[in-house]
XYZ file of C-alpha atoms in Angstrom:
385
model
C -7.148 16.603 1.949
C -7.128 20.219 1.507
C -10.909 21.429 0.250
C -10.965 23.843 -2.234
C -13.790 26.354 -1.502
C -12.705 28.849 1.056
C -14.643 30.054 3.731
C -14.627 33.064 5.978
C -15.054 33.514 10.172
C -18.432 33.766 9.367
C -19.137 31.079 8.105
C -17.700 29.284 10.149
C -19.024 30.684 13.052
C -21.996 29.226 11.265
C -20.909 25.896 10.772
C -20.513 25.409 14.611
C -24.200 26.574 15.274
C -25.099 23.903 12.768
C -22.524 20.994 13.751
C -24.344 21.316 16.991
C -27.645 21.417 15.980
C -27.058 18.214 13.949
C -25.344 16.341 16.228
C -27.497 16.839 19.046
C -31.172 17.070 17.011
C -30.785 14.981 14.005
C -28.136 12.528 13.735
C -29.095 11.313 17.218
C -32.326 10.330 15.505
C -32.011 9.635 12.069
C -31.754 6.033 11.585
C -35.530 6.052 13.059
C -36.636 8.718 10.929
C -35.369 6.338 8.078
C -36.973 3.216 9.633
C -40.271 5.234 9.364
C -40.065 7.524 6.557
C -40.948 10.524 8.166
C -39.303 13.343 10.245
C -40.964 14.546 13.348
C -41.959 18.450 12.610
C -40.239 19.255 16.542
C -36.683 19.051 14.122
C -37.935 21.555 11.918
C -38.886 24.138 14.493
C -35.574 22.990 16.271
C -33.697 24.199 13.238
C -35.312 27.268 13.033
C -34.792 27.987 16.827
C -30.681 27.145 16.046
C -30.999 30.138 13.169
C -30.749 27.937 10.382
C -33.659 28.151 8.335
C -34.631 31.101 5.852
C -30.888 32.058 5.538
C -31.585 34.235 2.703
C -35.232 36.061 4.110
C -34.476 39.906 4.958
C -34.455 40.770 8.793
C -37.517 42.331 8.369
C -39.610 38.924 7.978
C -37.406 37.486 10.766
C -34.467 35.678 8.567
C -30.751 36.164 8.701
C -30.273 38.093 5.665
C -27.560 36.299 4.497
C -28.503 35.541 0.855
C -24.378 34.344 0.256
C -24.757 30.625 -1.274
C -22.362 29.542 1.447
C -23.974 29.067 4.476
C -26.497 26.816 2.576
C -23.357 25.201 1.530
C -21.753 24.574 4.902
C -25.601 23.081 6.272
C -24.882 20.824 3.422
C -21.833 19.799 4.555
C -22.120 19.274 8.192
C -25.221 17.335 7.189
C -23.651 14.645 5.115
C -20.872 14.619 7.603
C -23.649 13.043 9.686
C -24.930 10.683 6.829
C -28.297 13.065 7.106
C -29.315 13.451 3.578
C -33.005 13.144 3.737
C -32.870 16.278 5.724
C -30.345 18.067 3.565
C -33.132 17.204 0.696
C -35.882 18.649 2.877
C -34.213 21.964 3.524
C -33.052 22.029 0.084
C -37.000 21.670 -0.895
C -37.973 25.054 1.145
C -34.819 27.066 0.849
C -33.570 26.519 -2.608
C -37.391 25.532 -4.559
C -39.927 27.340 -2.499
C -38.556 30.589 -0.764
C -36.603 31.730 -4.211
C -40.012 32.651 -5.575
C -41.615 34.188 -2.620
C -38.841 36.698 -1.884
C -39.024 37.449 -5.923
C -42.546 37.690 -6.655
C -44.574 37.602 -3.672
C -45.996 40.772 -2.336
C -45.243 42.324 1.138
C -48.569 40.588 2.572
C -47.816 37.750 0.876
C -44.128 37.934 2.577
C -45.206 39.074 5.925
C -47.807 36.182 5.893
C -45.197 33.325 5.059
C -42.052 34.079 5.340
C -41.913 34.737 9.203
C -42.872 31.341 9.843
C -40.947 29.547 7.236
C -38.200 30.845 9.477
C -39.361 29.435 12.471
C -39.980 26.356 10.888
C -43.773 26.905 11.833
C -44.519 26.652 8.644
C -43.184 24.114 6.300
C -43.303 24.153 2.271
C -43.224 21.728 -0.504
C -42.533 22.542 -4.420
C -45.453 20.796 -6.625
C -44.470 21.494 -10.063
C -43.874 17.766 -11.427
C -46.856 15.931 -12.580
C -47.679 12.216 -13.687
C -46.826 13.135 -17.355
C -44.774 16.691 -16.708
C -41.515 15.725 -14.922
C -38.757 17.784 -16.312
C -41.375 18.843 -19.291
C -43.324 21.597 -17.456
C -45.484 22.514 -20.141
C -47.151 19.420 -20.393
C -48.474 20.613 -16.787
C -52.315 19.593 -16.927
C -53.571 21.106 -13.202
C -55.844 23.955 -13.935
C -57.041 26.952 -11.617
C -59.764 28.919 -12.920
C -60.507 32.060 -11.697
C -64.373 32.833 -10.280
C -64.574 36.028 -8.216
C -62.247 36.514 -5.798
C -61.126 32.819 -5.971
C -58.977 30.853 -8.057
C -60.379 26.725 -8.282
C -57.179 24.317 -8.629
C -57.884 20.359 -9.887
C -55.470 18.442 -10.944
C -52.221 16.259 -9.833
C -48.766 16.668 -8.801
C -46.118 13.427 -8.211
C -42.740 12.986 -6.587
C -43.258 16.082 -3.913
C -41.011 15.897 -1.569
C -42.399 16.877 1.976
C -45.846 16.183 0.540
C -46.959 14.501 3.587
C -45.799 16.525 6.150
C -45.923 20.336 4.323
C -48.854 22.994 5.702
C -48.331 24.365 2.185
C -47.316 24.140 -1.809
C -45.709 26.549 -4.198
C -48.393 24.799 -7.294
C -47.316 25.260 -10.912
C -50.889 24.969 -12.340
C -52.076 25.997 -15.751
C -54.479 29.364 -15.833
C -55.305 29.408 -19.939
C -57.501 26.670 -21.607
C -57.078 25.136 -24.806
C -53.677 22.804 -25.585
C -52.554 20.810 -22.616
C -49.145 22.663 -24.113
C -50.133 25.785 -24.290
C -46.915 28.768 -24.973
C -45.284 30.342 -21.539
C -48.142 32.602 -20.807
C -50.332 29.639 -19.939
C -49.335 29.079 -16.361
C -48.867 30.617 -12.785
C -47.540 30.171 -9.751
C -50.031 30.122 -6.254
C -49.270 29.447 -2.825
C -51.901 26.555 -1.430
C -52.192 25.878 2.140
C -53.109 22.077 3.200
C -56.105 23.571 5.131
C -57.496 24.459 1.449
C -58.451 21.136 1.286
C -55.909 19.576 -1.288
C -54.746 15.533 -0.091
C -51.587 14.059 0.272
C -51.641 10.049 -1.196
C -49.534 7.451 0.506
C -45.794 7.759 1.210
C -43.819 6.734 -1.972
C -40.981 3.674 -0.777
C -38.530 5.857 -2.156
C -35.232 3.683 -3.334
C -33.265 6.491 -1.001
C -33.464 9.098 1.294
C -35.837 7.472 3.089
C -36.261 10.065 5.876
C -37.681 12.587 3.975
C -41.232 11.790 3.242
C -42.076 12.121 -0.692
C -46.237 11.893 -1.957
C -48.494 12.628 -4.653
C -50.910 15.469 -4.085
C -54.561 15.914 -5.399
C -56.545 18.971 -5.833
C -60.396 18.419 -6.165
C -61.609 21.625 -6.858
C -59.494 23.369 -3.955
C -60.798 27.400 -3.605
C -57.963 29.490 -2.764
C -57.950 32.519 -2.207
C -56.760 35.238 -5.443
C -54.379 37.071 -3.472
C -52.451 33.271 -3.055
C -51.091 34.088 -6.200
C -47.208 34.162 -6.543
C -46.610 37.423 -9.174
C -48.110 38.164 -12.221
C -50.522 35.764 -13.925
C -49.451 33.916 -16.774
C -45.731 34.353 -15.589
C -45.510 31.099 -13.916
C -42.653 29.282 -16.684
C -40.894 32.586 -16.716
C -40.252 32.553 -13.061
C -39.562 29.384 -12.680
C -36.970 29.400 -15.568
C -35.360 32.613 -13.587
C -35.052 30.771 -10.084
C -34.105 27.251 -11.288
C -30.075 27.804 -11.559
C -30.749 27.875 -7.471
C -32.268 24.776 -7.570
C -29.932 23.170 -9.897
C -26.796 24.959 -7.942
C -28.302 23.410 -4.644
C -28.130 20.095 -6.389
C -24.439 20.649 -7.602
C -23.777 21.357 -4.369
C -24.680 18.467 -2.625
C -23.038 16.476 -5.212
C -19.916 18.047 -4.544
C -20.409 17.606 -0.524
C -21.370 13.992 -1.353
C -18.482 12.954 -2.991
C -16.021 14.569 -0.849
C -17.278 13.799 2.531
C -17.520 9.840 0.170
C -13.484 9.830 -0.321
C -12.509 10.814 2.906
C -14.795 8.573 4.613
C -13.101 5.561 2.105
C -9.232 6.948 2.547
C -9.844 6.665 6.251
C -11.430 3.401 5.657
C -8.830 1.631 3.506
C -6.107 2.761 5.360
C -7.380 0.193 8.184
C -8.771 -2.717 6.716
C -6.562 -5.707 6.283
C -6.415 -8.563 3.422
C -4.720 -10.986 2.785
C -2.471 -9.823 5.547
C -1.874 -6.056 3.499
C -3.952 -2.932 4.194
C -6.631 -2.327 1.258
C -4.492 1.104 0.960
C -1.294 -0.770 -0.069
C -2.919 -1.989 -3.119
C -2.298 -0.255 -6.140
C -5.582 -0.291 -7.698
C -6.724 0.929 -4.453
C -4.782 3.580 -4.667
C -5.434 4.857 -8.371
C -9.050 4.568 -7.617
C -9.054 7.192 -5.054
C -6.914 9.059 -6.589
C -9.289 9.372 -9.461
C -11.870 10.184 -7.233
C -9.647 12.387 -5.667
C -9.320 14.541 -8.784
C -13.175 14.288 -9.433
C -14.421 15.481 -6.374
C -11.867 18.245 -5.995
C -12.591 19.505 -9.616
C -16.303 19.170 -8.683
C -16.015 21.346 -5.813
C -13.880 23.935 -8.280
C -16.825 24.113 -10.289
C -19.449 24.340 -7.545
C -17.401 27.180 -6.519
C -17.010 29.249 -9.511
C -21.166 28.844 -9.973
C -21.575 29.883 -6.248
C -19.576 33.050 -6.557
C -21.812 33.539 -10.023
C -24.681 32.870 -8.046
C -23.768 35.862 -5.404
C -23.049 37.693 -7.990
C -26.274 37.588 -9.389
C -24.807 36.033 -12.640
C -25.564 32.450 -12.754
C -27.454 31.893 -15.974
C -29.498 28.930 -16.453
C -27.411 27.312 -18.882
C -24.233 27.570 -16.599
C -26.568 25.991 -13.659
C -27.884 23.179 -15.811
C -24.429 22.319 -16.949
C -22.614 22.424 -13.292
C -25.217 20.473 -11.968
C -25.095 17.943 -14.774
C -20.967 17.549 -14.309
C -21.627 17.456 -10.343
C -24.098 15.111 -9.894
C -22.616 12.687 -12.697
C -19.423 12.749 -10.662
C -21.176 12.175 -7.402
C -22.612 8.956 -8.753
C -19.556 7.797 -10.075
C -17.621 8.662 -6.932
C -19.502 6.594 -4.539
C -20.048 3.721 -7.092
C -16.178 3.458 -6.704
C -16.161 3.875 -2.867
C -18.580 1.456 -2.502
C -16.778 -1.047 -4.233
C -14.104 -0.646 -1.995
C -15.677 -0.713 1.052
C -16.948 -3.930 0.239
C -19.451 -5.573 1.497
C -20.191 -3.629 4.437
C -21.394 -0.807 2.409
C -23.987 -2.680 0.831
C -25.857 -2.569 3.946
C -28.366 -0.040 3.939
C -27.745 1.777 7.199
C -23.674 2.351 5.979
C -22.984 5.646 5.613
C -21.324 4.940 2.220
C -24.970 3.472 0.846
C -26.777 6.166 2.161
C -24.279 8.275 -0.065
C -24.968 6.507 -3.017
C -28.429 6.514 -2.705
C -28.654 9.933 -2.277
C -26.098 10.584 -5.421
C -28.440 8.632 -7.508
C -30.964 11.003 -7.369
C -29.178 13.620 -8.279
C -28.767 13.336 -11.934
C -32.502 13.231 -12.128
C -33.621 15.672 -9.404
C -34.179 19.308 -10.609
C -34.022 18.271 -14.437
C -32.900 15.034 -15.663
C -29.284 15.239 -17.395
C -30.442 14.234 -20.343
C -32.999 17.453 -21.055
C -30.112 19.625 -19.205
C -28.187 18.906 -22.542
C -30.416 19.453 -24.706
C -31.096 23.032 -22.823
C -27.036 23.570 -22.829
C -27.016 22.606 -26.530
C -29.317 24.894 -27.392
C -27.558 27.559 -25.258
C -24.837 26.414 -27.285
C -25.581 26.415 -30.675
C -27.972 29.434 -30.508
């Protein structure tokens, strides 16, 4: 199967340094990293030794300066080659959620400070924007910090972080206005809190998938940070994030594309070998318009992912045109693996199998970043405006 986003000798000269890296640092190691729920942080400072970490961070903080959406891509891929998707998630967390805003908004302390060892993988991030009762609702975000002198004091509580546990520190969404817990888009900033503040990490959530990649709720108890940890302007905290979310969402379109494709070719190499009733699954008919269904789902997926990542390096991916190639991508992904689970049988219903891993990690998808359903509704509007 021919795939249909092209890539150039440079990328691919990047997809070797990362087909090793996996194979020798992560897949070797993964199914205990599931059995426990937690990745060492040795694989993080591994990956940033193998060059793959803060892709898009200028030379000057010690990054590649590549900011083209395709070497994220091919990490993505060799990744789920490798049935690795809790660490895809974790990169995605600190290259497509956290570093976006820093390289926007943060000053050139605040870069020299960070970024440098973000590369390294010294220094690992988590995004805590979603709350209890603010999921994909972000102005319903009740953490406060209140400025006194040359301090800003945070309290509140953030849910579903990934790499809560094992982060040094959190881009924090808080609100920095009193008066209606839904107070207008000048209510709210963005600040950079370090664990060593003296905000907590709650247990491990038992995550239905990705199982690797540890995922906690955070509390802040009157945590004093610094002013300067402040991420831009104050009060600009929804308009940034509505400016760097088509990454975010084109990260998750991405691996939904990845997903399904690396899904069908693991399945066509599957049913072309398993026997019943004396006939290879293949030579069934039904088995055969199923994938070829799939077939045409994955490959138009990855037509779309395409035409949003050459928007995206562009610098012309709006965030209607994220929301709605994410929303296509990740429904497909879901779909996709439902049907090459099906066919696997039941060996695929076993956790460790690559193709449940898959559709785990699909499932997430469509409500990662955004669910679907308010994606519409933003689209609609987008739409009809």
């Amino acid at each position: 199967m021919r795939p249909t986003i092209e890539f150039t000798e440079d990328h691919e000269l990047f997809r070797e340094a990362a087909r090793e890296f996996i194979t020798h640092e992560v897949a070797a190691h993964y199914p205990q990293w599931e059995r426990e729920h937690m990745m060492p942080r040795t694989v993080w400072t591994a990956a940033g030794e193998a060059g793959l970490l803060g892709l898009a961070v200028p030379e000057e903080y010690g990054g590649a300066g590549m900011p083209d959406y395709r070497y994220q891509l091919v990490l993505t891929q060799e990744l789920a080659a490798k049935g690795c998707h809790g660490f895809a998630l974790a990169v995605h967390l600190q290259q497509d959620l956290v570093l976006p805003y820093l390289l926007a908004y943060g000053t050139k302390e605040q870069k020299q400070q960070w970024l440098p060892a973000m590369v390294t993988g010294e220094l690992v991030t988590s995004c805590a924007f979603t709350e209890p009762g603010a999921g994909s609702d972000l102005r319903a975000c009740r953490t406060t910090a209140v400025r006194e002198g040359d301090e800003f004091i945070l309290n509140g509580q953030k849910t579903f972080i990934g790499s809560g546990i094992s982060a040094d520190a959190a881009l924090v969404l808080a609100r920095t206005e009193t008066g209606s817990t839904r107070g207008g888009s000048g209510s709210f900033s963005l600040f950079m809190v370090e664990k060593s503040s003296g905000y907590t990490a709650g247990n491990q959530l038992d995550k239905l998938g990705l199982r690797a990649s540890d995922t906690a709720e955070l509390f802040f108890d009157n945590v004093r940070i610094p002013a300067q940890n402040l991420v831009g302007e104050l009060g600009e905290g929804l308009r940034y994030v509505k400016e760097q979310l088509p990454q975010a969402r084109l990260a998750i379109a991405a691996a939904s594309a990845v997903i399904a494709r690396t899904t069908v070719e693991a399945t066509v190499s599957y049913v072309k070998e398993r026997q019943v009733f004396g006939s290879r699954v293949a030579d069934f008919q039904n088995t055969r318009f199923k994938l070829v269904d799939a077939l045409m789902a994955a490959e138009t997926t990855e037509l779309y992912v395409s035409r949003a990542i050459d928007a995206f390096n562009a610098g012309a991916l709006s965030a209607a045109e994220a929301a709605k190639v994410k929303v296509f991508a990740s429904e497909n992904a879901c779909r996709i693996t439902d049907t090459c689970l099906q066919l696997f049988g039941g060996y695929a219903y076993i956790n460790e199998h690559p193709v449940a891993q898959a559709f785990l990690a699909a499932r997430l998808l469509p409500i990662f970043g955004g669910t679907n359903e308010v994606l519409r509704d933003t689209i609609g509007f987008d739409l009809l405006d």
